[in-house]
Amino acid sequence: MANPSASTFDRLFDPKTVAVFGSVKRDKIGHQLISQLSSGGFRGSILAVNPKGESPEGYPEIPGFPDLEHTPSAPDLALIAVPAQFAEQVIESCGETGVPFAVVFTSGFSEIGNTEEEERLKNAAERYGVRLIGPNCAGIMDTAAALYASIEVRAVPGKTAFITQSGAVGGAVLALAKISGIGFSKFVSYGNRVDIGEVELLDYLDSDPHTEVIALYLESLQNGRAFMQAVRRVSRRKPVVIIKAGRSASGLRAASSHTGSLAGSDEIFAAMIRQSGALRVPGIEEMLDLCHGLTSLPRIAGNRLAVVTNSGGPGILTSDRAEELGLQVRESPEKLREQLAGFLPGNCAFANPIDLTVEGTREGYRRTLEAVLEAEYDGAIVINVATPFLDSAALARGIVEAAASQKHPKPVAAVFMAGEIVKQGIETLRRGGIPAFPTGERAAFVLSKMYEYFSSAGRTDSSEPGLTAGIEGAHLPFATDAPVPEPDAVAFLELEGFSFPAHRCISAAQQIPEAFRALGFPLVMKVVSPRILHKSDVGGVLLDLRDERQIQEAFADMARRFADRDFRAVMLYRQVTEGLEIIAGIKQDPAFGPVVLAGAGGVLTELLRDSAVRIAPFRREEAGDMLAGLKIDRMLAGYRGAAALDREALVELLVSLSRLAVRYPAIRELDFNPVFVQEEGIKIGDVRIIL
Amino acid sequence: MANPSASTFDRLFDPKTVAVFGSVKRDKIGHQLISQLSSGGFRGSILAVNPKGESPEGYPEIPGFPDLEHTPSAPDLALIAVPAQFAEQVIESCGETGVPFAVVFTSGFSEIGNTEEEERLKNAAERYGVRLIGPNCAGIMDTAAALYASIEVRAVPGKTAFITQSGAVGGAVLALAKISGIGFSKFVSYGNRVDIGEVELLDYLDSDPHTEVIALYLESLQNGRAFMQAVRRVSRRKPVVIIKAGRSASGLRAASSHTGSLAGSDEIFAAMIRQSGALRVPGIEEMLDLCHGLTSLPRIAGNRLAVVTNSGGPGILTSDRAEELGLQVRESPEKLREQLAGFLPGNCAFANPIDLTVEGTREGYRRTLEAVLEAEYDGAIVINVATPFLDSAALARGIVEAAASQKHPKPVAAVFMAGEIVKQGIETLRRGGIPAFPTGERAAFVLSKMYEYFSSAGRTDSSEPGLTAGIEGAHLPFATDAPVPEPDAVAFLELEGFSFPAHRCISAAQQIPEAFRALGFPLVMKVVSPRILHKSDVGGVLLDLRDERQIQEAFADMARRFADRDFRAVMLYRQVTEGLEIIAGIKQDPAFGPVVLAGAGGVLTELLRDSAVRIAPFRREEAGDMLAGLKIDRMLAGYRGAAALDREALVELLVSLSRLAVRYPAIRELDFNPVFVQEEGIKIGDVRIIL
């Protein structure tokens, strides 16, 4: 009845004894599991548990038992494929006999609305301390342990661990990977995730010696913040590659109904990816390509790419894609050209792409690659387009030799096009440890993502857990069951360090002379009333007040007009007339909690649709990155000869907002609209808080 | 010595006799060609022509001749693989004996800077009326004629004709296609293109009964305008799928040096694609996928897509990509849901994606697809994610049955994932005429491009040749060897129907009173001098002049300040203060000739980087489409409560500019900057013409 922590999933992935619960007649899932375990070469013992205590059809050597009480010893792992209504009972018996782990393949739970039975399953597991994968999942694999406890295609050994919410996507990935000879260390399909999910698995895989890269297919998250923290921790040492389904409206609809949980906004998910240092890919082909590159190539130190080819066209297509993806395909430096001219024929192109022409030889490839990797380039894509009359294997040998001779290895990705005629060449590359991709475009994608990973390695500290220490969960100084009056909101935010234009709260006419003297003009007057939310719409905002008489009249007028709408006071502000208008604020995301938004304000809001979001809290660096993603960042820098604006002050504001958001979780929404960014400093034009 | 026109390439692709020039020793290109022709099952006669008159090694049945004079009759097609310095001579002998077509494989011409030898080759062909493909090419194939006159992988028969500038890309495409069982009608690698190029081939293929789709790989164009016209003609009947390499800076650099010709701006190429109704794809995988879809699927009438799957995850990824590409994955209508609920188990998802779950059967697929295709959807993607224990072939049969039973066929694309375990299923689909794609994302791309093709079929008339009738090549009413003085430019453009603010040209002070009375105020004054190009920079523009004295003083001041810079006069304009600022103009593109540009003006120019370009001339429809692609189009429509602006007048202006551009080819550049678009009408604020 041990309750193993995340760090001890060892018996889950490397069990001595596995018990298969459920019918073991041919075509039943139980039988398929037996068949997979057995043909996968599992080294431990397999037991079958079913009411009649039958051995599986065709496997007389595997003993059958009617229940766990009759087995010689408690298994480490139960694979459960009984009908949904019996699953709870099986978990109870596992708990009673001390089985620490169970994988529940059975479907028919929350994915079809049967949350009640799922809840019972979950409670039973908790009660007995049995740790669960599933239900409604496709199982697990551990290639090092030769454990194939899954109904999907058996993975070949490799260095990528693949965790998937969808069993079918898992199956498709494994089958596609097999075609390309891409292997896995572990595979986990966790289905409805009543217990063990992506967070614990990430932490476990972080220290798994067989795993160098972790890939995930996600539709929804268990706990967005915990996931983000886990990815941030892990991705410093091992790349985390993520497919998040549900980017579009219909995809999101399907993801939500499919997993029965909230998939959340894709924009905020994208922020999580940036802030945690994960790598996002759109689909499974890209995921496999990237894992292939990450597990077989050395670190890429910069984004300068050399393209070496024996054919112009594919070299150009590769350059096109590489530059679109942020890599640089710079012209060869003079020294390199001279070097190349020393051994390549004169009809070759030396500029980069470097084109050896169809007459490129093993020696040509080897010497060119060696020269290129010694030059300023950070990595290379080598392309060989074959005809039926070309010996691809020889060219592959040249490439392998060049890569092997590097003192400080740089990544070399190969593209051998295409089909039967390059099979020998690709096999030679594989044996030499050089990954081969079907097209140069796909290789360029891989190197661009690797560059993203290695260049952001330092950046992921920017919102580390330490940031939140001591600031979480404070109480707001006002009632949380009513709209926050503007004077209270402004007073509170000033104490928190936010900067408003000079102002006074005026509840009686005799306060006006002092206020006018203190504030100067022009002034803005805004009505204060708990019953008026949209002040402008009802004439509750007056601009450009320039003398005392005007102000007295305006005050009297507002007091009269809003007498029957709980008129309390007016706020008088010194009017801000200068600066770029920005919108900044806080929102609560259902998956990731408090987030901070910033974007173009004023007339540009709708025109530019220019906004950025980050999960709070974060440091200055992240706030700067957030602004760098906005179109209006050009205006902050001093646009068309205008003076530069105080971008640093805006960065400070965003960082402060991010801390405020975490400190006061009761703030459901907060808007500064607009914030005026001036040449020196910023001024908040208006604030709205919703609790 | 016939000089066949484009319509008689029949003997090129279906020759009775083929002569191979060049060494026919093993490993030589001549020998490879013999081997390809022979194993490809060529039904005509093959001759070898080489100095010793040798038969090819291993092919004693193929006669060898020392020259054409000794052959029994003149061949229809010469395949030339002799060294570059002998190519001219071979062409001459072809010409003298009446060989109508030659394909020159030999390299070492302009692609390595040897333009002189290439010029001699070209001249010889012209002199003798021999039509040439190449040099520096990979040859041609015609699968219907069993002609494999190429060194590349032999294509299987199919309905796509593939024309490629790069032989290697051609080879890669053919090899990749073979893996997926995709076939071709014809293949042409035209290399350096001294004679027959993409334009003539397009016209020929337009009426080729074996060809339904034409695919091109291009790096540069022979004649942009002629190509555009050809694509426009052909694409009304047959889709034209284009890869244009050289989108990026480095790609463009490589494309230009590789082909020795100007590749041209990618933005204008993109305009050509839009205006001609072609389909652009980024790379060869996308090209093959799309040709596969276009040659095997019926027309798609709209963009409403149904996704039918046996697994949630891949269905979601497919929806995501489909919506990103402009397809709609709408929720199933109530009626369809009821229908589905009548025969599918309750745990299936009916919303779209429609998820049959892993228990989906042949009957389930068949009935679901039938119901979906009868509902409001315009096409469907059907996904089957297999496990090793699922009979994919049965599901494939269900899909084939449903597609076959349609009275009004809609496209059904299949995705069977993945590997060995779905091979049977994919074979069943192939026999049933249903294309299978490796992922749903790729199938979504294909359907989105098919929708682009079929929905734009009407649009491509918008700039038909008739538009230019009678307007081309007029002479400008001023000297073309000096900058055009502003008064002359304005007078000329007013005659052409363009509308400027009220104005006077003032060369003497006594003209001012009348001008002031006629124009009203405020006024703008601009210096007129052939020596001043940038008037604002030297204080040659004065704004907001409001009385006669001010104007007199300003005139005197300008006359004095610019006395030594050939002061001629000033222009006085009524100042325009209202309206949205737009930039519009004409430029000459080296590949496509006159083009029209439009974009955001004033302070938004740099911020939005918002511009569009179209090849002139064009109709209102195209101008409207051009504006629709601009961000500021939202402002034209009446932005944030402002009144709508006169978009129609701007459309007229662009159409007029496009006609002007064609009428006066001597205009190298013309800028209206800004044009003020007002609630009624537009006003041109400034004009500059460069001849």
Coordinates of N, CA and C in Angstrom, one line a residue, chain A residues 32 35-36 107 112 151-153 166 168-169 171-172 175-176 179 217 219 243-255 258 282-286 311-314 316-317 319-321 323-324 329-331 347 351-353 355 359 385-389 417-419 421 438-439 441-442 602-609 631-632 634-635 639-640, chain B residues 32 35-36 107 112 151-153 166 168-169 172 175-176 179 217 219 243-255 258 282-286 311-314 316-317 319-321 323-324 329-331 347 351-353 355 359 385-389 417-419 421 438-439 441-442 602-609 631-632 634-635 639-640:
Chain A
Q32 N -4.5 -8.8 -26.6 CA -3.6 -7.9 -27.4 C -2.4 -7.5 -26.5
S35 N -0.1 -10.4 -26.0 CA 0.6 -10.6 -27.3 C 1.8 -9.6 -27.4
Q36 N 1.5 -8.3 -27.0 CA 2.5 -7.2 -27.2 C 3.6 -7.4 -26.1
S107 N -12.4 2.1 -21.5 CA -13.0 3.4 -21.8 C -14.4 3.4 -21.3
I112 N -17.3 9.9 -22.2 CA -18.7 9.8 -22.7 C -19.7 10.3 -21.7
I151 N -1.5 -1.2 -26.6 CA -2.1 -1.8 -27.8 C -1.5 -1.2 -29.0
E152 N -0.6 -0.2 -28.9 CA -0.1 0.5 -30.1 C 1.2 -0.2 -30.7
V153 N 1.5 0.2 -31.9 CA 2.8 -0.2 -32.5 C 3.9 -0.2 -31.6
S166 N -3.9 11.7 -26.1 CA -4.7 10.9 -27.0 C -3.9 9.7 -27.4
A168 N -4.7 7.6 -29.7 CA -4.6 7.4 -31.1 C -3.5 8.3 -31.7
V169 N -3.3 9.5 -31.2 CA -2.1 10.3 -31.7 C -0.9 9.6 -31.3
G171 N -0.5 6.4 -31.1 CA -0.3 5.3 -32.0 C 0.2 5.8 -33.4
A172 N -0.3 6.9 -33.8 CA 0.1 7.4 -35.1 C 1.5 7.8 -35.1
A175 N 3.8 4.8 -35.1 CA 3.8 4.1 -36.4 C 4.6 4.9 -37.4
L176 N 4.4 6.2 -37.4 CA 5.2 7.1 -38.4 C 6.7 7.0 -38.0
I179 N 8.6 4.1 -39.4 CA 9.0 4.2 -40.8 C 10.3 4.9 -40.9
Y217 N 1.9 15.4 -26.4 CA 0.7 15.8 -27.2 C -0.4 16.1 -26.1
E219 N -4.2 18.1 -25.1 CA -5.4 18.8 -25.5 C -5.9 19.7 -24.4
I243 N 3.0 19.5 -28.7 CA 1.9 19.7 -29.6 C 0.7 20.1 -28.8
K244 N 0.1 21.2 -29.0 CA -1.1 21.6 -28.2 C -2.3 21.6 -29.2
A245 N -3.2 20.7 -29.2 CA -4.3 20.7 -30.1 C -5.4 21.6 -29.6
G246 N -6.2 22.1 -30.5 CA -7.3 23.1 -30.1 C -6.8 24.5 -30.3
R247 N -6.1 24.8 -31.4 CA -5.8 26.2 -31.7 C -6.9 27.0 -32.3
S248 N -7.8 26.3 -33.0 CA -8.9 27.0 -33.7 C -10.1 26.8 -32.9
A249 N -11.2 27.5 -33.4 CA -12.4 27.5 -32.7 C -13.0 26.1 -32.7
S250 N -13.0 25.4 -33.8 CA -13.6 24.1 -33.9 C -12.7 23.1 -33.2
G251 N -11.4 23.3 -33.3 CA -10.5 22.4 -32.6 C -10.6 22.5 -31.1
L252 N -10.8 23.7 -30.6 CA -11.0 24.0 -29.2 C -12.3 23.3 -28.7
R253 N -13.3 23.5 -29.5 CA -14.6 22.9 -29.2 C -14.4 21.4 -29.0
A254 N -13.8 20.8 -30.0 CA -13.6 19.3 -30.0 C -12.7 18.9 -28.8
A255 N -11.6 19.7 -28.6 CA -10.7 19.3 -27.5 C -11.4 19.4 -26.2
H258 N -13.8 16.5 -26.0 CA -13.1 15.2 -26.1 C -12.5 14.9 -24.7
P282 N 3.5 22.4 -34.7 CA 2.1 22.3 -35.0 C 1.6 20.9 -35.2
G283 N 2.4 19.9 -35.5 CA 1.8 18.6 -35.8 C 2.8 17.5 -35.6
I284 N 2.4 16.3 -35.9 CA 3.2 15.1 -35.5 C 4.4 14.9 -36.4
E285 N 4.3 15.3 -37.7 CA 5.5 15.2 -38.5 C 6.6 16.1 -38.0
E286 N 6.2 17.4 -37.7 CA 7.2 18.3 -37.1 C 7.8 17.8 -35.8
S311 N 22.6 20.3 -55.9 CA 21.6 20.7 -56.9 C 21.0 22.1 -56.4
G312 N 21.0 23.0 -57.3 CA 20.6 24.4 -57.0 C 19.2 24.5 -56.4
G313 N 18.2 23.9 -57.1 CA 16.8 24.1 -56.7 C 16.5 23.8 -55.2
P314 N 16.8 22.5 -54.8 CA 16.5 22.2 -53.4 C 17.3 23.1 -52.4
I316 N 17.9 26.2 -52.9 CA 17.2 27.5 -52.8 C 15.9 27.4 -51.9
L317 N 15.2 26.3 -52.1 CA 14.0 26.1 -51.3 C 14.3 26.0 -49.8
S319 N 17.0 27.4 -48.4 CA 17.4 28.8 -47.9 C 16.1 29.6 -47.6
D320 N 15.2 29.5 -48.6 CA 13.9 30.3 -48.4 C 13.3 29.9 -47.1
R321 N 13.1 28.7 -46.8 CA 12.4 28.3 -45.6 C 13.3 28.7 -44.3
E323 N 15.4 31.1 -43.9 CA 15.3 32.5 -43.6 C 13.9 32.9 -43.1
E324 N 12.9 32.3 -43.6 CA 11.6 32.6 -43.1 C 11.5 32.2 -41.6
V329 N 21.2 32.7 -43.8 CA 22.0 32.0 -44.8 C 22.9 33.0 -45.5
R330 N 23.9 33.5 -44.7 CA 24.8 34.5 -45.2 C 25.7 34.0 -46.3
E331 N 26.1 35.0 -47.2 CA 27.1 34.6 -48.2 C 28.4 34.1 -47.6
N347 N 32.8 25.4 -61.9 CA 31.3 25.5 -62.2 C 30.5 25.3 -60.9
A351 N 28.7 30.6 -53.1 CA 28.2 31.7 -52.3 C 27.5 31.3 -51.0
N352 N 26.9 30.2 -50.9 CA 26.0 29.7 -49.9 C 24.5 30.1 -50.2
P353 N 23.7 29.2 -50.7 CA 24.0 27.7 -50.8 C 25.2 27.5 -51.6
D355 N 26.9 25.0 -54.1 CA 26.4 24.0 -55.0 C 27.5 23.2 -55.6
E359 N 27.9 16.7 -60.1 CA 29.2 16.0 -60.2 C 29.9 15.9 -58.8
V385 N 20.6 15.3 -54.0 CA 19.5 14.9 -54.8 C 20.1 13.9 -55.8
A386 N 19.5 12.7 -55.7 CA 20.1 11.6 -56.4 C 19.4 11.3 -57.7
T387 N 20.1 10.8 -58.7 CA 19.5 10.2 -59.9 C 19.8 8.7 -59.7
P388 N 19.1 7.9 -60.5 CA 19.3 6.4 -60.4 C 20.8 6.0 -60.6
F389 N 21.6 7.0 -61.2 CA 22.9 6.6 -61.6 C 24.0 7.1 -60.7
M417 N 17.5 13.0 -51.2 CA 16.2 12.9 -51.9 C 16.4 12.0 -53.1
A418 N 15.5 11.1 -53.3 CA 14.4 10.6 -52.6 C 14.2 9.2 -53.0
G419 N 13.5 8.5 -52.1 CA 13.0 7.2 -52.5 C 14.1 6.1 -52.5
I421 N 16.2 5.0 -54.4 CA 17.6 5.2 -54.9 C 18.6 5.8 -53.9
P438 N 13.4 14.3 -45.0 CA 12.9 14.1 -46.4 C 13.1 15.3 -47.3
T439 N 13.0 16.5 -46.7 CA 13.3 17.7 -47.5 C 14.1 18.7 -46.7
E441 N 13.5 21.8 -46.4 CA 12.6 22.6 -45.6 C 12.4 22.1 -44.2
R442 N 12.2 20.7 -44.2 CA 12.0 20.1 -42.9 C 13.2 20.2 -42.0
G602 N -6.0 53.7 -27.7 CA -6.6 54.7 -28.5 C -7.1 54.3 -29.9
V603 N -6.9 55.1 -30.9 CA -7.4 54.8 -32.2 C -6.7 53.6 -32.8
L604 N -5.6 53.2 -32.3 CA -4.8 52.1 -33.0 C -5.3 50.8 -32.5
T605 N -6.1 50.7 -31.4 CA -6.5 49.5 -30.8 C -7.0 48.5 -31.8
E606 N -8.1 48.9 -32.4 CA -8.8 48.0 -33.4 C -8.0 47.9 -34.7
L607 N -7.4 49.0 -35.1 CA -6.7 48.9 -36.4 C -5.5 48.0 -36.4
L608 N -4.8 48.0 -35.3 CA -3.6 47.2 -35.2 C -3.8 45.8 -34.7
R609 N -4.9 45.7 -33.8 CA -5.1 44.4 -33.1 C -3.8 43.9 -32.6
K631 N 3.6 45.8 -32.4 CA 3.9 46.7 -33.5 C 4.3 48.1 -33.0
I632 N 3.5 48.5 -32.0 CA 3.8 49.9 -31.5 C 5.1 50.0 -30.8
R634 N 7.8 50.0 -32.2 CA 8.5 51.0 -33.0 C 8.2 52.4 -32.6
M635 N 7.0 52.7 -32.2 CA 6.7 54.1 -31.8 C 7.3 54.4 -30.4
Y639 N 9.6 57.3 -33.2 CA 9.1 56.9 -34.5 C 9.1 58.0 -35.5
R640 N 9.7 57.9 -36.7 CA 9.7 58.9 -37.7 C 10.2 60.2 -37.1
Chain B
Q32 N 23.1 6.1 -70.1 CA 21.9 6.1 -69.1 C 20.6 6.4 -69.9
S35 N 19.5 3.3 -71.6 CA 19.0 2.4 -70.6 C 17.6 2.7 -70.2
Q36 N 17.4 4.1 -70.0 CA 16.1 4.5 -69.6 C 15.0 4.3 -70.7
S107 N 25.8 20.1 -69.9 CA 25.9 21.4 -69.1 C 27.2 22.1 -69.4
I112 N 27.5 28.3 -65.9 CA 28.8 28.5 -65.3 C 29.4 29.8 -66.0
I151 N 17.4 11.3 -67.4 CA 18.2 10.6 -66.5 C 17.6 10.4 -65.1
E152 N 16.4 10.9 -64.9 CA 15.7 10.8 -63.6 C 14.9 9.6 -63.4
V153 N 14.5 9.3 -62.2 CA 13.6 8.2 -61.9 C 12.4 8.2 -62.8
S166 N 14.7 23.3 -62.6 CA 15.8 22.5 -62.0 C 15.6 21.0 -62.2
A168 N 17.2 18.7 -60.9 CA 17.3 17.9 -59.6 C 16.0 18.0 -58.8
V169 N 15.4 19.1 -58.8 CA 14.1 19.2 -58.2 C 13.1 18.2 -58.9
A172 N 13.9 14.8 -57.7 CA 13.4 14.6 -56.3 C 11.9 14.4 -56.3
A175 N 10.9 11.0 -57.6 CA 11.3 9.9 -56.7 C 10.3 9.9 -55.5
L176 N 10.0 11.1 -55.0 CA 9.0 11.1 -53.9 C 7.6 10.7 -54.3
I179 N 7.1 6.9 -54.4 CA 6.8 6.3 -53.1 C 5.3 6.4 -52.8
Y217 N 8.0 24.0 -61.3 CA 9.0 24.5 -60.4 C 9.8 25.6 -61.1
E219 N 12.5 29.1 -61.0 CA 13.4 30.0 -60.3 C 13.3 31.4 -60.9
I243 N 5.6 26.1 -57.7 CA 6.6 26.4 -56.7 C 7.5 27.5 -57.3
K244 N 7.7 28.6 -56.6 CA 8.6 29.6 -57.1 C 9.7 29.7 -56.0
A245 N 10.9 29.3 -56.3 CA 12.0 29.4 -55.4 C 12.6 30.8 -55.4
G246 N 13.2 31.1 -54.3 CA 13.8 32.4 -54.2 C 12.9 33.5 -53.5
R247 N 12.2 33.0 -52.4 CA 11.4 34.0 -51.7 C 12.2 34.8 -50.7
S248 N 13.3 34.2 -50.2 CA 14.1 34.9 -49.3 C 15.3 35.6 -49.9
A249 N 16.0 36.4 -49.2 CA 17.2 37.1 -49.8 C 18.2 36.1 -50.3
S250 N 18.5 35.2 -49.4 CA 19.6 34.2 -49.9 C 19.1 33.3 -51.0
G251 N 17.8 33.0 -50.9 CA 17.2 32.1 -51.9 C 17.2 32.9 -53.3
L252 N 16.9 34.1 -53.2 CA 16.9 35.0 -54.4 C 18.3 35.1 -55.0
R253 N 19.2 35.3 -54.1 CA 20.6 35.4 -54.6 C 21.0 34.2 -55.3
A254 N 20.7 33.0 -54.7 CA 21.1 31.7 -55.3 C 20.3 31.5 -56.6
A255 N 19.0 31.9 -56.6 CA 18.2 31.6 -57.8 C 18.7 32.5 -59.0
H258 N 22.0 31.0 -60.0 CA 21.9 29.6 -60.5 C 21.3 29.6 -62.0
P282 N 4.5 26.1 -51.2 CA 5.8 26.4 -50.8 C 6.9 25.4 -51.2
G283 N 6.6 24.1 -51.2 CA 7.6 23.1 -51.5 C 7.1 21.9 -52.2
I284 N 8.0 20.9 -52.4 CA 7.6 19.8 -53.2 C 6.6 18.8 -52.5
E285 N 6.7 18.7 -51.2 CA 5.7 17.8 -50.6 C 4.3 18.4 -50.8
E286 N 4.1 19.7 -50.6 CA 2.8 20.3 -50.8 C 2.4 20.2 -52.2
S311 N -10.7 8.9 -34.0 CA -9.8 9.3 -32.9 C -9.8 10.8 -32.7
G312 N -10.0 11.2 -31.5 CA -10.2 12.7 -31.2 C -9.0 13.5 -31.7
G313 N -7.8 13.1 -31.2 CA -6.6 14.0 -31.4 C -6.4 14.4 -32.8
P314 N -6.2 13.4 -33.7 CA -5.9 13.8 -35.1 C -7.1 14.6 -35.7
I316 N -8.8 16.8 -34.1 CA -8.6 18.2 -33.6 C -7.5 18.9 -34.4
L317 N -6.3 18.2 -34.6 CA -5.2 18.8 -35.3 C -5.6 19.1 -36.7
S319 N -8.8 19.9 -37.7 CA -9.6 21.1 -37.6 C -8.8 22.3 -37.5
D320 N -7.8 22.3 -36.6 CA -7.0 23.4 -36.3 C -6.4 23.9 -37.6
R321 N -5.7 23.0 -38.4 CA -5.1 23.5 -39.6 C -6.1 23.9 -40.6
E323 N -9.0 25.3 -40.2 CA -9.5 26.7 -40.0 C -8.4 27.7 -40.2
E324 N -7.2 27.4 -39.9 CA -6.1 28.4 -40.1 C -6.0 28.6 -41.6
V329 N -15.0 24.5 -40.2 CA -15.4 23.3 -39.6 C -16.5 23.5 -38.6
R330 N -17.7 23.8 -39.3 CA -18.9 24.2 -38.5 C -19.4 23.0 -37.7
E331 N -20.1 23.3 -36.6 CA -20.8 22.2 -35.9 C -21.9 21.6 -36.7
N347 N -21.5 7.0 -27.4 CA -20.2 7.5 -26.9 C -19.4 8.2 -28.1
A351 N -20.4 16.4 -33.1 CA -20.4 17.8 -33.4 C -19.7 18.2 -34.6
N352 N -18.7 17.5 -35.1 CA -17.8 17.9 -36.2 C -16.6 18.6 -35.6
P353 N -15.4 18.0 -35.5 CA -15.1 16.6 -35.9 C -16.1 15.6 -35.4
D355 N -16.5 11.9 -34.2 CA -15.6 10.9 -33.8 C -16.3 9.6 -33.5
E359 N -13.9 2.2 -31.9 CA -14.8 1.1 -32.3 C -15.5 1.4 -33.6
V385 N -7.1 6.2 -37.6 CA -5.9 5.9 -36.9 C -5.9 4.5 -36.4
A386 N -4.9 3.7 -36.9 CA -5.0 2.3 -36.7 C -4.2 1.8 -35.6
T387 N -4.5 0.7 -35.0 CA -3.7 0.0 -34.1 C -3.3 -1.3 -34.8
P388 N -2.3 -2.0 -34.4 CA -2.0 -3.3 -35.1 C -3.2 -4.3 -35.1
F389 N -4.2 -4.0 -34.3 CA -5.3 -5.0 -34.2 C -6.6 -4.5 -34.9
M417 N -3.5 6.5 -40.8 CA -2.3 6.6 -40.0 C -2.0 5.3 -39.3
A418 N -0.9 4.8 -39.4 CA 0.3 5.1 -40.2 C 1.1 3.9 -40.3
G419 N 1.9 3.8 -41.4 CA 2.9 2.8 -41.5 C 2.4 1.5 -42.0
I421 N 0.9 -1.0 -40.8 CA -0.4 -1.5 -40.4 C -1.6 -1.0 -41.2
P438 N -0.7 11.5 -45.6 CA -0.1 11.0 -44.4 C -0.7 11.6 -43.1
T439 N -1.1 12.9 -43.2 CA -1.7 13.5 -42.0 C -3.0 14.3 -42.4
E441 N -3.6 17.3 -41.5 CA -3.1 18.6 -41.8 C -2.8 18.8 -43.2
R442 N -2.2 17.7 -43.8 CA -1.8 17.8 -45.2 C -3.1 17.7 -46.1
G602 N 1.1 58.7 -44.7 CA 1.2 59.5 -43.5 C 2.0 58.8 -42.4
V603 N 1.6 59.0 -41.2 CA 2.3 58.4 -40.0 C 2.2 56.9 -40.0
L604 N 1.2 56.4 -40.7 CA 1.0 54.9 -40.6 C 1.9 54.1 -41.5
T605 N 2.5 54.8 -42.5 CA 3.3 54.1 -43.5 C 4.2 53.1 -42.9
E606 N 5.1 53.6 -42.1 CA 6.2 52.7 -41.5 C 5.6 51.8 -40.4
L607 N 4.6 52.4 -39.7 CA 4.1 51.6 -38.5 C 3.4 50.3 -39.0
L608 N 2.6 50.5 -40.1 CA 1.8 49.4 -40.5 C 2.5 48.5 -41.6
R609 N 3.5 49.2 -42.3 CA 4.1 48.5 -43.4 C 3.0 47.7 -44.2
K631 N -4.5 46.7 -44.2 CA -5.1 46.9 -42.9 C -6.0 48.1 -42.8
I632 N -5.5 49.2 -43.5 CA -6.3 50.4 -43.5 C -7.6 50.3 -44.2
R634 N -10.0 48.8 -43.1 CA -11.0 49.0 -42.0 C -11.3 50.5 -41.8
M635 N -10.3 51.3 -42.0 CA -10.5 52.8 -41.9 C -11.3 53.3 -43.0
Y639 N -14.3 53.8 -39.5 CA -13.6 53.1 -38.4 C -14.0 53.8 -37.1
R640 N -14.3 53.0 -36.1 CA -14.6 53.5 -34.8 C -15.7 54.6 -34.8

